[in-house]
Amino acid sequence: MKKLIYTIFCLFCVFFSNAQKNITIHGKIIDATTSEPVPFANIQISQKAIGVSSNVNGAFTFQLPMKYKNDKLVISCIGYENYEFSINKKTCKGKINIALSTKNYKIKEINIKYIDPLKIIKKAINNITNNFSKQDVYLKAYYREMIKEDDKYINYTDVACTIYYGRYKKHFNEKKSSFKNLFYNKIRATSLPDNFGMPINLCPGKWDYPPSSKDLVKVDAIRSSKNYYTTHIFPMIGGGILPITATDKAKYRFKSMFLHRNNFDKYHYTLAGITNYNNSKVYVIKFEPRKGSVKTYFKGEIYIEKRSFAIVGCDYSLIKQHPKIKLDIFFGSPGVYYSNQSKGIDTLILSDYHVIINYTEVGERWYLSKIYRMMEYNLDFSKYYVFKKIRPALKFTTYEDLLVNDIITNNRVRKFSKESRDSILDCNLISSTNSFHQNYNKAFWDAYNKIQPTHLEDSIRKELEKRKPLELQFSERFKVNDSLKPPVAKKQYYVDTIHNEIRVDHYKWLHNLTNPDVMKYIENEYNYSNNYLQKHFNLQSKLFNEISDRNFNSEDTSETQDVDTLATQKKYIYYTEKRKDKKYPLLYRKNNETLKKQLLIDFNKMQISASFFYIEDFVVSPDNKFLVYSKFIPGKINSDAFLYDINDCNIVDTLFDVSSIVWSSINNIFYYCTDSLNHHTVFEYKVNNNYNKQKKIILTTKDSNTVFELMKSNSKKYIYIYKSKENANGYYYRLSDLSDNGFRLLSPIKNNVRYNIQHKNKLFYIYTNEGATNGKIMYTNIDKPSKKNWKTFVPHDNKILICENHFFKNYYVIVEKQNMQNRIKVISLKEKNIQYYIPFDKEEIYSVHFSYSQDYNSNILKLTYSSYVTPNIEYEFNLDTKELKKIKQLTINNYKPERYEVKRIWTTSVDSVKIPITLFYKKRCLKKNAKTPMLLYAYGCYGMGEEPSFNSDLFSLLDRGVVYAVAHVRGGNELGNMWHKNAIKEKKKNSFNDFITCAEYLISEKYTVPQYLSAYGSSAGGLIMGVVANKRPEFFNSIILIVSEVDLLSDLLDSTTYSSTGNWREFGNPYQKKYYNYIKSYSPYDNIKKQPYPNMLFIFGLQDPKVKYWESAKTVAKLREYYSGESTILMRPIFNASHNLGFDDVTHNWNSAFIYNFVLSNFYINK
């Protein structure tokens, strides 16, 4: 029989004992006939599950407790007779050589033609519960993983662990037994990769995956090398240790594999012979795909004991000529991409796969003994990858070994206690064994059993030790490098001339991501921030776990995670369903009469290189034959849209850079907008027979300041084209049935005038700000749309801001804002004198808004309510009966709202304007005349007011005594639209002065002191942070800047950035000298000077199309050049993130924990 030889390296065979004295046995196992070494033979104490394995040279070292000195050792290996000897003093002296005799049975000893190998396999499956453990057990095990990038080893990890391993079942139910989706599993901070921003997950996808949701792995000790990957991409074997156990073919028989009953007719099984294992006859069954069968990729051998029909081993690998196997890239495209380009598709291909599994018999039961797995992947980058010419592809090879050296089967087997929680290696796609955070325990590993390394292992060690010895790498893996200095970016002279002024920018070179030095600098900054994180990892771990625990629903056993209704028609409801066993959503429609559910598109079967996406635009033809959908994918401003034939299940056409879509009332005509950097167009699209396509341009412009958007009236009778230009807009309209003469402009576009329209019967209702800063509602007859015919429906009130408005068949509903508080006003359209407000008397400070998917013909208004204290509540309000019905509320674990309270105070800015400040805190933590730690937040831009909405992350600050304060500076709309207008263009400095005033007030009124005051802003709020850092750094202990507009002048001057010209209406056009000078006077990057700065943290997404990475990178580089003092300045790039810094919960929770960690550690709050 062919010997089972591992292709790359052997296990360090291990056994650890707490006994004070051990017996050590050294030896070598050889073939008695050929004298060749016998690799991977089992060396085991007789009738016990304690043992080790020989290496590729046949050598072994077995260190066993003294209490077994009178026992016997049994050597066994498939294809050989057992060898048994007593443990005594002679055995323990020197090195013993053991020769195993082969034992194969000639084929003529049995009547092979009457033996059906498939019947043997089926009988083996039927006998699973008779042969394997019926109870949960502990497996004391050793695990090793190694990863190669191209042909060089880049990391190495050893783990001594205990596996809580569930019982074997005759009928394996893949859905019930396995994890639904590893991406949704709970994960602790210790299991996360330390290079969290740029991982590429290497896992076999649908094969041998995922493992049982019942099993757990506890790390007893771990040692791991440094990571020596040569690119910004960090490869990792996703899921930790547990996924390798899913190759246990006696326990897991996945639908995609060769031992599942659905695949028996797809494989050809052959009885190749009978051999020996553990003194028993063993069937050797070979298998390979049948000719013509599809989705059958494996060949190999299965070993089944003749006496009991127990599966005792398996060896399988991919067939040589297998089809190309494309796998999900779970974290999105890991590459870095050119600006303003579609990200394209990175392709991860599984090119080789090999697994060897052995079992051992203890008593009358068989248990998992050892597993070896090798996987090879090729990562092909898309054409938009910035280093495509230098590095078009990468090859990764992973090697894993699991050796079980003790099995505990007694009644003490229980799930691990809560005290062991930080030692659990979670099974989540983001889990990384190599990064598992546990300090190196040299004493443990010195007492752990080791064998002499083979020559091949010596070469691997040399490769990994080119920079440092492995022992030193182990000890330094999670140590803080106190000697690590902040990165220093080189200076390159770059000069630009504008308005006859020379502008020198020494860090302009950082704009060019194709320059390898740029990525090298960014990686150095990332590593520097990682070193800081290591210093405060205990706090980071606590914060991450707290934030995750609040939102994790352990009782949710449903397959469906989320349902999103996309369209409702007379015959069908169209919706997406996000399921826990799927990465991407499924698109369904349901018949309103029969309630029959029909799957239209499974996006998991499409090639989508993104960590996350959702359906952004969705329209259906009136006859339900066609639909058009667009997908939102992180890193892109606009989406690609797809015309889909529902009956043929076929994508008819792809439309690029689509911003909005509307289908007319005609079955084959729809409209869509394209929106690229300097080109905006509205098309009419006609689908004819045989998919003949006719496109007609309705409106187009190359003016980068002009934007088009399509929408449909609530009544569905009209199609609108919204045209926006700087600070004005207009509406084109036409009947949805296209029975008129085309689109008409409702009213000429006028500077500083904005409006929107809604349709009701024979009237247009128009919201406008003309002569009404806070808005008013007008109406006019559709036949007489001229502005002179407009009449007032809801008059302007300079104290009340109209935020939202919506028509129902019999009601008109408005969201108003007065004195910073939202309220819902209902107006009857039948009886105008009937007007009322929906009462919400629970709290003084709260937020309430319309929910999505309002029905024009209904009398039910859907609302969303929340506050700083109250988690989101979904309400339905009956407009006829005035009944307010609570539908559902967000559940937060271990949350007690009565512990917290909110307070609003006011201060006066430098121009005598009163500025509100909202304080949110744990009761009894807001004290004057005390060093109260405080985090002061602001946004103040684009007319977006800061709502008092619920954020469960904040309680990790509040519970540590930190007060969360919001400075409602001018630039938002908290106190009406004038609040916004008074902080744009030449008045923008009001936002900065307001924030400084708030900080000064909190200090002067002794709410806090500068040593305990931190500031926080994101995006446009980060602009405020950059300005105040330059102007009043002495006020703040630390400043947090997230995806921040800190090089505002460069951004507004750069026509290649998507948002530059769009931001002119907010900040002014810098190509006009007056705005250039004004912006330059406060733009943070341009005003950095030699002075002490507070501690500062910059976080940004490298793929952000809105605020470019170089704004933060350049600012940090310049700060390092200019600042004095001992403050900490960190730059934290997230390599595969866009403006939202990631959409999955784990990324969000980690970023929040990192921000709070930075704030608290600088307050010296470390618990």
XYZ file of N, CA and C in Angstrom, residues 926-1036:
333
model
N -21.685 63.960 36.234
C -21.503 65.335 35.784
C -21.360 66.217 37.017
N -20.125 66.638 37.263
C -19.859 67.437 38.452
C -19.038 68.654 38.065
N -19.400 69.771 38.663
C -18.566 70.952 38.509
C -17.449 70.920 39.553
N -16.437 71.754 39.307
C -15.284 71.816 40.211
C -14.603 70.458 40.330
N -14.596 69.702 39.235
C -13.966 68.387 39.255
C -13.274 68.145 37.918
N -12.340 67.231 37.916
C -11.641 66.858 36.683
C -12.466 65.804 35.944
N -13.589 66.248 35.434
C -14.489 65.325 34.741
C -13.975 65.055 33.325
N -13.694 63.812 32.975
C -13.274 63.518 31.598
C -14.437 63.766 30.636
N -14.141 64.375 29.495
C -15.202 64.783 28.579
C -14.724 64.632 27.135
N -15.637 64.163 26.274
C -15.391 64.084 24.841
C -16.352 65.028 24.146
N -15.824 66.052 23.473
C -16.629 67.091 22.835
C -16.662 66.850 21.332
N -17.866 66.640 20.799
C -18.045 66.288 19.390
C -18.702 67.432 18.626
N -18.378 67.540 17.323
C -19.062 68.506 16.462
C -18.977 68.039 15.013
N -19.959 68.451 14.231
C -19.943 68.237 12.773
C -20.073 69.594 12.068
N -21.216 70.232 12.130
C -21.373 71.613 11.707
C -21.081 71.900 10.254
N -21.777 71.215 9.336
C -21.537 71.482 7.918
C -22.703 70.947 7.082
N -22.818 71.462 5.865
C -23.787 71.005 4.864
C -25.240 71.076 5.344
N -25.519 71.837 6.395
C -26.877 71.924 6.910
C -27.353 70.652 7.572
N -26.414 69.798 7.969
C -26.768 68.522 8.622
C -26.622 68.680 10.125
N -27.747 68.790 10.799
C -27.734 68.956 12.243
C -27.444 67.654 12.962
N -26.906 67.769 14.157
C -26.610 66.592 14.974
C -27.864 66.186 15.742
N -28.434 65.036 15.361
C -29.674 64.544 15.985
C -29.364 63.810 17.289
N -30.268 63.880 18.260
C -30.086 63.128 19.508
C -30.462 61.654 19.319
N -29.684 60.947 18.535
C -30.000 59.553 18.217
C -29.194 58.597 19.081
N -29.648 57.372 19.137
C -29.068 56.367 20.030
C -27.778 55.796 19.431
N -26.765 55.664 20.277
C -25.489 55.059 19.876
C -24.992 54.221 21.038
N -25.134 52.907 20.917
C -24.794 52.022 22.038
C -23.295 52.008 22.334
N -22.457 52.404 21.374
C -21.010 52.407 21.610
C -20.637 53.353 22.752
N -21.381 54.445 22.876
C -21.013 55.504 23.826
C -20.984 55.035 25.274
N -21.707 53.972 25.574
C -21.804 53.568 26.980
C -20.472 53.040 27.513
N -19.565 52.662 26.606
C -18.229 52.279 27.064
C -17.456 53.480 27.586
N -17.802 54.661 27.134
C -17.225 55.888 27.700
C -17.978 56.322 28.950
N -19.316 56.369 28.834
C -20.130 56.867 29.950
C -19.943 56.032 31.208
N -19.834 54.714 31.051
C -19.686 53.838 32.216
C -18.325 54.002 32.888
N -17.397 54.668 32.223
C -16.090 54.966 32.814
C -16.010 56.411 33.288
N -17.171 57.057 33.353
C -17.230 58.405 33.907
C -17.018 59.518 32.912
N -16.896 59.202 31.620
C -16.688 60.232 30.604
C -18.034 60.849 30.229
N -18.070 62.163 30.104
C -19.264 62.880 29.642
C -19.137 63.075 28.138
N -20.179 62.716 27.418
C -20.210 62.931 25.973
C -20.947 64.240 25.708
N -20.246 65.191 25.088
C -20.815 66.509 24.840
C -20.868 66.771 23.334
N -21.953 67.375 22.893
C -22.117 67.740 21.486
C -22.215 69.252 21.388
N -21.282 69.851 20.654
C -21.332 71.289 20.395
C -22.115 71.503 19.108
N -23.288 72.084 19.204
C -24.149 72.290 18.031
C -23.739 73.589 17.334
N -22.581 73.561 16.737
C -22.007 74.761 16.123
C -22.759 75.116 14.845
N -22.606 76.344 14.432
C -23.229 76.767 13.181
C -22.629 76.003 11.998
N -23.458 75.760 11.023
C -23.087 74.917 9.885
C -24.063 73.770 9.714
N -24.705 73.368 10.812
C -25.780 72.388 10.759
C -27.116 73.103 10.602
N -28.213 72.418 10.977
C -29.536 73.051 10.864
C -30.331 72.949 12.164
N -29.617 72.762 13.273
C -30.315 72.562 14.544
C -31.275 73.702 14.874
N -30.904 74.910 14.508
C -31.749 76.078 14.811
C -32.239 76.740 13.525
N -32.492 75.913 12.511
C -33.031 76.423 11.262
C -31.970 76.562 10.181
N -32.422 76.897 8.989
C -31.497 76.984 7.862
C -30.516 78.146 7.981
N -30.876 79.191 8.724
C -29.925 80.284 8.934
C -28.722 79.808 9.744
N -28.938 78.798 10.567
C -27.834 78.205 11.339
C -26.780 77.621 10.383
N -27.254 77.118 9.272
C -26.350 76.621 8.230
C -25.736 77.767 7.434
N -26.573 78.678 6.972
C -26.100 79.768 6.103
C -25.070 80.653 6.791
N -25.148 80.734 8.104
C -24.206 81.581 8.834
C -22.858 80.914 9.067
N -22.629 79.785 8.397
C -21.316 79.130 8.508
C -20.917 78.502 7.177
N -21.190 79.195 6.088
C -20.718 78.736 4.780
C -19.868 79.837 4.153
N -19.028 79.412 3.219
C -18.173 80.327 2.454
C -17.415 81.286 3.371
N -17.652 82.596 3.203
C -16.887 83.590 3.967
C -17.303 83.667 5.437
N -18.292 82.846 5.844
C -18.693 82.788 7.250
C -18.315 81.461 7.906
N -17.522 80.645 7.232
C -17.219 79.305 7.734
C -16.501 79.342 9.078
N -15.749 80.387 9.326
C -15.008 80.441 10.590
C -15.918 80.489 11.808
N -17.206 80.793 11.595
C -18.144 80.747 12.721
C -18.198 79.350 13.340
N -18.103 78.310 12.497
C -18.120 76.933 13.020
C -16.959 76.716 13.974
N -15.774 77.182 13.597
C -14.580 76.976 14.414
C -14.645 77.812 15.696
N -15.073 79.047 15.543
C -15.177 79.917 16.729
C -16.206 79.371 17.711
N -17.314 78.839 17.186
C -18.345 78.265 18.067
C -17.782 77.097 18.868
N -17.013 76.249 18.206
C -16.471 75.073 18.898
C -15.478 75.497 19.980
N -14.615 76.438 19.624
C -13.655 76.934 20.618
C -14.386 77.561 21.803
N -15.459 78.304 21.508
C -16.271 78.912 22.572
C -16.849 77.845 23.490
N -17.357 76.768 22.912
C -17.941 75.688 23.731
C -16.878 75.061 24.632
N -15.697 74.790 24.067
C -14.618 74.212 24.870
C -14.216 75.166 25.998
N -14.089 76.451 25.663
C -13.699 77.446 26.650
C -14.742 77.555 27.756
N -16.019 77.473 27.389
C -17.100 77.562 28.373
C -17.073 76.361 29.321
N -16.899 75.185 28.786
C -16.877 73.977 29.626
C -15.726 74.012 30.611
N -14.624 74.622 30.196
C -13.471 74.743 31.091
C -13.695 75.849 32.117
N -14.168 77.005 31.647
C -14.348 78.147 32.568
C -15.435 77.879 33.605
N -16.457 77.129 33.196
C -17.532 76.797 34.129
C -17.218 75.554 34.960
N -16.000 75.061 34.803
C -15.451 73.966 35.615
C -16.200 72.650 35.447
N -16.779 72.456 34.260
C -17.297 71.129 33.945
C -16.140 70.151 33.736
N -15.014 70.695 33.259
C -13.841 69.863 33.014
C -12.612 70.757 33.017
N -11.459 70.152 32.740
C -10.195 70.887 32.611
C -9.519 70.423 31.328
N -8.586 71.205 30.767
C -7.971 70.815 29.491
C -7.334 69.426 29.502
N -6.769 69.036 30.642
C -6.135 67.712 30.708
C -7.131 66.582 30.519
N -8.437 66.893 30.719
C -9.472 65.849 30.603
C -10.527 66.204 29.558
N -10.146 67.023 28.594
C -11.065 67.369 27.516
C -10.494 66.890 26.184
N -11.248 66.044 25.503
C -10.872 65.585 24.165
C -11.905 66.070 23.163
N -11.474 66.236 21.920
C -12.358 66.699 20.847
C -12.425 65.632 19.767
N -13.582 65.574 19.072
C -13.820 64.492 18.121
C -14.675 65.010 16.973
N -14.225 64.755 15.747
C -15.018 65.123 14.581
C -14.683 64.211 13.412
N -15.666 64.012 12.540
C -15.447 63.161 11.367
C -15.856 63.898 10.112
N -15.169 63.588 9.016
C -15.442 64.190 7.709
C -15.347 65.717 7.822
N -16.444 66.436 7.547
C -16.402 67.889 7.681
C -16.203 68.307 9.132
N -16.636 67.459 10.071
C -16.360 67.732 11.481
C -14.883 67.637 11.789
N -14.162 66.816 11.025
C -12.715 66.732 11.187
C -12.013 68.007 10.761
N -12.635 68.757 9.849
C -12.099 70.071 9.483
C -12.064 70.971 10.707
N -13.151 70.966 11.473
C -13.191 71.772 12.699
C -12.064 71.348 13.639
N -11.859 70.037 13.764
C -10.819 69.541 14.665
C -9.431 70.008 14.226
N -9.195 69.972 12.905
C -7.898 70.420 12.407
C -7.650 71.886 12.666
N -8.704 72.690 12.509
C -8.567 74.133 12.739
C -8.292 74.427 14.204
N -9.072 73.824 15.107
C -8.899 74.144 16.529
C -7.576 73.593 17.065
N -7.061 72.531 16.442
C -5.747 72.022 16.851
C -4.669 73.063 16.577
N -4.817 73.786 15.471
C -3.863 74.853 15.157
C -4.081 76.101 16.014
N -5.352 76.441 16.258
C -5.667 77.707 16.924
C -5.584 77.626 18.446
N -6.134 76.587 19.040
C -6.174 76.497 20.507
C -5.784 75.095 20.973
N -4.583 74.661 20.693
C -4.189 73.302 21.094
C -4.156 73.105 22.601
N -3.980 74.220 23.358
C -3.870 74.111 24.814
C -5.172 73.725 25.486
N -6.284 73.788 24.756
C -7.583 73.445 25.344
C -7.820 71.936 25.444
N -7.025 71.154 24.733
C -7.410 69.751 24.551
C -6.298 68.782 24.943
